[in-house]
PDB file of C-alpha atoms in Angstrom:
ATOM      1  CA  UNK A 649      93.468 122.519 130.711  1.00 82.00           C
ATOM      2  CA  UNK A 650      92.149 120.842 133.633  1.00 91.00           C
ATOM      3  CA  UNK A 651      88.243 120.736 134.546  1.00 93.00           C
ATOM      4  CA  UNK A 652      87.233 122.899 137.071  1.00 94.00           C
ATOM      5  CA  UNK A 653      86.875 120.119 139.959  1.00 94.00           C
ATOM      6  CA  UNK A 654      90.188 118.567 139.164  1.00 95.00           C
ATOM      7  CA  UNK A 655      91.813 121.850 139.509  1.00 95.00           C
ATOM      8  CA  UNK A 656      89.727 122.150 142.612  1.00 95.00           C
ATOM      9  CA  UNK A 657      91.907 118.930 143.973  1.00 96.00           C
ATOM     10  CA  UNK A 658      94.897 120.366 143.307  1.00 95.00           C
ATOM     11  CA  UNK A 659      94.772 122.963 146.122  1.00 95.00           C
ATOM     12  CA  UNK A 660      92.436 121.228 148.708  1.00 93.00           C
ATOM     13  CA  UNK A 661      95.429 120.214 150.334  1.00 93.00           C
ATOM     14  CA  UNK A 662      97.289 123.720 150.408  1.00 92.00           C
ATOM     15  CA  UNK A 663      97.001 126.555 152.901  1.00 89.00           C
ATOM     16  CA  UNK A 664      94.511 129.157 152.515  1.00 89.00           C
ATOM     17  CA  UNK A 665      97.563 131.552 151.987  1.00 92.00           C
ATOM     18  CA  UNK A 666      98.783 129.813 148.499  1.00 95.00           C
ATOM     19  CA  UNK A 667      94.958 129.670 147.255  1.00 94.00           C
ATOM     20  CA  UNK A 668      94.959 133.148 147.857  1.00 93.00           C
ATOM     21  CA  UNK A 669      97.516 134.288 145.740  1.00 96.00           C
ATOM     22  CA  UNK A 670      96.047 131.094 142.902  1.00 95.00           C
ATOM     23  CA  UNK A 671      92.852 133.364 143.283  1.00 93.00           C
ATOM     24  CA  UNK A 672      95.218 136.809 142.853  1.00 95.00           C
ATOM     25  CA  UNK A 673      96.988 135.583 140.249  1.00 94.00           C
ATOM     26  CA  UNK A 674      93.667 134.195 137.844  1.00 94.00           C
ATOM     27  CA  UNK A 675      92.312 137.490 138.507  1.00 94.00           C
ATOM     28  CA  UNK A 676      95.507 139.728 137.440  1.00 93.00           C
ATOM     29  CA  UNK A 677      95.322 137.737 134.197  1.00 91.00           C
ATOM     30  CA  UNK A 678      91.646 138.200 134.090  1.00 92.00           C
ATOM     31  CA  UNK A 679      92.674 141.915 134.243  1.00 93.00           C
ATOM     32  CA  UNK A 680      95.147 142.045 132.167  1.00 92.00           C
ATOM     33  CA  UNK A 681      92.795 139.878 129.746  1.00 91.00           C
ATOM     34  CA  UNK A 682      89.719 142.572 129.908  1.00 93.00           C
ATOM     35  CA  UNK A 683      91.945 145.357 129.750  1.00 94.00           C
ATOM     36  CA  UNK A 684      93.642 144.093 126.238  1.00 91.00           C
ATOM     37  CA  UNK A 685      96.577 144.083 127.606  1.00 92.00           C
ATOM     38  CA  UNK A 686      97.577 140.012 126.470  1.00 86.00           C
ATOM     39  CA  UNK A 687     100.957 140.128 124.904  1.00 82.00           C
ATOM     40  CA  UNK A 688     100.822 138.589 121.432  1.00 78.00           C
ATOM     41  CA  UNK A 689     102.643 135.806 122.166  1.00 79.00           C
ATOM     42  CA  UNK A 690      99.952 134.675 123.947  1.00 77.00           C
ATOM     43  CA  UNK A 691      97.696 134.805 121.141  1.00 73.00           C
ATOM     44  CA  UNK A 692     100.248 132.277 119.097  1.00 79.00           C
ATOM     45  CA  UNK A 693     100.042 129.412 121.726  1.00 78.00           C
ATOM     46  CA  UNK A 694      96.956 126.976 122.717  1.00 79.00           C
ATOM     47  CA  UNK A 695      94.660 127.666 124.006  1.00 87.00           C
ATOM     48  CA  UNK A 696      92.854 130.910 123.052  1.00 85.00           C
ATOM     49  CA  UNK A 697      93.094 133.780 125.926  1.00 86.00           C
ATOM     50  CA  UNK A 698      89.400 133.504 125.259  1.00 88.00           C
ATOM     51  CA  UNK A 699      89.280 130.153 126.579  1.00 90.00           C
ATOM     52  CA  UNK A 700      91.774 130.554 129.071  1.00 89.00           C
ATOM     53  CA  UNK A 701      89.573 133.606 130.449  1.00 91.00           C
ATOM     54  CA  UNK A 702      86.278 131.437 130.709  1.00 94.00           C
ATOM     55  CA  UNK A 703      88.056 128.614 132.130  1.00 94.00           C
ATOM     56  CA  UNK A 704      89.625 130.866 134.365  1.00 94.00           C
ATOM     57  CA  UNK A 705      85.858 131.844 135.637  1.00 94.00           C
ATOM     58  CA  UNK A 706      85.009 128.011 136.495  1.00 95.00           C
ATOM     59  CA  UNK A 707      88.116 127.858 138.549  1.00 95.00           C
ATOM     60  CA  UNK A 708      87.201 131.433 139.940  1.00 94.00           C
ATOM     61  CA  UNK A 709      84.244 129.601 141.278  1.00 95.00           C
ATOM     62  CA  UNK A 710      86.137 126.665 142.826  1.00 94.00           C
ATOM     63  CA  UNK A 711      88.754 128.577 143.902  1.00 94.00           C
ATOM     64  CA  UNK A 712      86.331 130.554 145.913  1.00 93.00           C
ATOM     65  CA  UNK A 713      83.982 128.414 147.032  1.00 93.00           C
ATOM     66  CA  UNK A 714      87.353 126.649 148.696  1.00 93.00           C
ATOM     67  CA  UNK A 715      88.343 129.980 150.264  1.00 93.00           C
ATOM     68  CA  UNK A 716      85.075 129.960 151.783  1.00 91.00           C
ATOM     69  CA  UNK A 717      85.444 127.124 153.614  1.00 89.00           C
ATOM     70  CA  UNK A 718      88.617 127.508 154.667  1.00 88.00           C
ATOM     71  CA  UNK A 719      87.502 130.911 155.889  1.00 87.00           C
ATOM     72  CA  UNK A 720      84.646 128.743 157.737  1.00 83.00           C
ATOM     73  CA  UNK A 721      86.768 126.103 158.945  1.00 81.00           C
ATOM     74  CA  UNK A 722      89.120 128.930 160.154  1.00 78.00           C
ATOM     75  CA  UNK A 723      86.006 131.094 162.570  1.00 71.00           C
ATOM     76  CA  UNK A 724      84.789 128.083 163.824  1.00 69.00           C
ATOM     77  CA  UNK A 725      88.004 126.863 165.195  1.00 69.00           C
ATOM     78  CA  UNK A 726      88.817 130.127 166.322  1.00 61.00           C
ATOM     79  CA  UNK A 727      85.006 130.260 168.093  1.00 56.00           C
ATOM     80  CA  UNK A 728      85.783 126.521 169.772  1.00 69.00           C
ATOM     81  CA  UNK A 729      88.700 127.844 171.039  1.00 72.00           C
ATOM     82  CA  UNK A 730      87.913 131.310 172.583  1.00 77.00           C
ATOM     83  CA  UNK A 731      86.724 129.443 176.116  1.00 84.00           C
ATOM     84  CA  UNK A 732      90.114 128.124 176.121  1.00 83.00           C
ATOM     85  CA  UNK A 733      92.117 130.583 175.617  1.00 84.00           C
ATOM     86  CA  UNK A 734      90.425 132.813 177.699  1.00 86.00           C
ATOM     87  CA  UNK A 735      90.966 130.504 180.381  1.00 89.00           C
ATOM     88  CA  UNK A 736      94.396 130.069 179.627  1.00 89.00           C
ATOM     89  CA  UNK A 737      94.993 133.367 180.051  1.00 86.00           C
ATOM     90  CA  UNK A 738      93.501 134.011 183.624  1.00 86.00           C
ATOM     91  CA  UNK A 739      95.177 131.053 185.046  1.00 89.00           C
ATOM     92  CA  UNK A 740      98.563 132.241 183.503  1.00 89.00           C
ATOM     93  CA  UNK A 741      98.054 135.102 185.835  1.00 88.00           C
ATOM     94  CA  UNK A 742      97.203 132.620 189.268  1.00 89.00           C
ATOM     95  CA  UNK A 743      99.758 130.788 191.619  1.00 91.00           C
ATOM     96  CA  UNK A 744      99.205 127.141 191.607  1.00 91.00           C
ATOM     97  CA  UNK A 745      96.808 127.406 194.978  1.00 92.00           C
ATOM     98  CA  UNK A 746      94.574 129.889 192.830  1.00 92.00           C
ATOM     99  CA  UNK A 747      94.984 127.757 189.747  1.00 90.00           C
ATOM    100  CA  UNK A 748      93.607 125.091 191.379  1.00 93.00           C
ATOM    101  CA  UNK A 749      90.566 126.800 193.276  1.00 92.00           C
ATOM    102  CA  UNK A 750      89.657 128.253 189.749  1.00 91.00           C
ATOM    103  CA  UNK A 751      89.337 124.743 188.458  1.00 91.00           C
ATOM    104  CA  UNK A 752      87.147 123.229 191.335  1.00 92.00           C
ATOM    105  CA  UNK A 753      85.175 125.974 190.873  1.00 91.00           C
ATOM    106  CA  UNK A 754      84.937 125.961 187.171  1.00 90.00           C
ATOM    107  CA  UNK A 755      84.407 122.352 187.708  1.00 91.00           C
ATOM    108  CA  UNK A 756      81.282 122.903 189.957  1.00 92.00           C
ATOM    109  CA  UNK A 757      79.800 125.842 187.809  1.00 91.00           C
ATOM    110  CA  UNK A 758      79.964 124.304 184.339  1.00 89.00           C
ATOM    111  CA  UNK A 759      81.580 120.712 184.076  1.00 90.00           C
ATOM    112  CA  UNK A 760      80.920 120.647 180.951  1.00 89.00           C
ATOM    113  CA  UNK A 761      83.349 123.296 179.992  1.00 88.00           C
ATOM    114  CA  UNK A 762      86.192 122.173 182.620  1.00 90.00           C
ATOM    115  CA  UNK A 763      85.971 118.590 180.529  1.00 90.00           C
ATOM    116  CA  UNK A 764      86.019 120.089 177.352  1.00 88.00           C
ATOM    117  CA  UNK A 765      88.883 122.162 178.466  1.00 88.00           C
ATOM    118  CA  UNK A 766      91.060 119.365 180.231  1.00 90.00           C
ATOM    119  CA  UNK A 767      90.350 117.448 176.790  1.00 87.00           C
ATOM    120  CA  UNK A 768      91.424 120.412 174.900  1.00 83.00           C
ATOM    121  CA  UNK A 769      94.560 120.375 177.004  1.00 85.00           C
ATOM    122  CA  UNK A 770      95.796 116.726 176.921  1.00 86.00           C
ATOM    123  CA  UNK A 771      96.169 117.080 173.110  1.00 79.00           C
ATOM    124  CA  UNK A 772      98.143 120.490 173.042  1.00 75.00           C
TER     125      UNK A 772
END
């Protein structure tokens, strides 16, 4: 079995999605584990279900602390983008002459955000 961290590398690279169900599927066997429900066969294999289970709460902990900052990752990008999207969707709704007044005044009113934004857009 793998030490915690080194398991930890093996899904740093994967989408929250698969770590998900690598989190599900420790936990079913946790379950399963808890609830005596192991099938012998288990039991005639290396390692011990009993060592399984306790590794299985160090990679709990990695697992998780992965999820949470993926989850992180995941709100702040969404929070960086909000100003963007909004204004993506209220020009989507202007001719180019309105489209264009927006901007110079957006531009005036906070140039911060219209610089941020034109960045924003040159790498879409």
């Amino acid at each position: 079995m793998l030490n915690p961290k080194d398991y930890r590398k093996e899904f740093e690279d994967d989408s929250l999605k698969k770590i998900l169900q690598e989190r599900d599927r420790i936990i079913d066997f946790m379950h399963d584990f808890e609830a005596n429900k192991i099938p012998k066969k288990y039991f005639e294999r290396g390692p011990k279900p009993e060592i399984v289970y306790f590794t299985h709460l160090e990679y709990l902990k990695e697992l998780c602390d992965l999820i949470k900052s993926r989850m992180e990752e995941r709100n702040n990008k969404t929070v960086r983008l909000s100003p963007f999207l909004a204004i993506e969707e209220v020009i989507s709704k202007f001719d180019d002459e309105k489209q264009k007044e927006f901007f110079n005044d957006l531009k005036s009113k906070d140039p911060e955000l219209y610089y941020k934004y034109l960045e924003w857009k040159v790498t879409q």
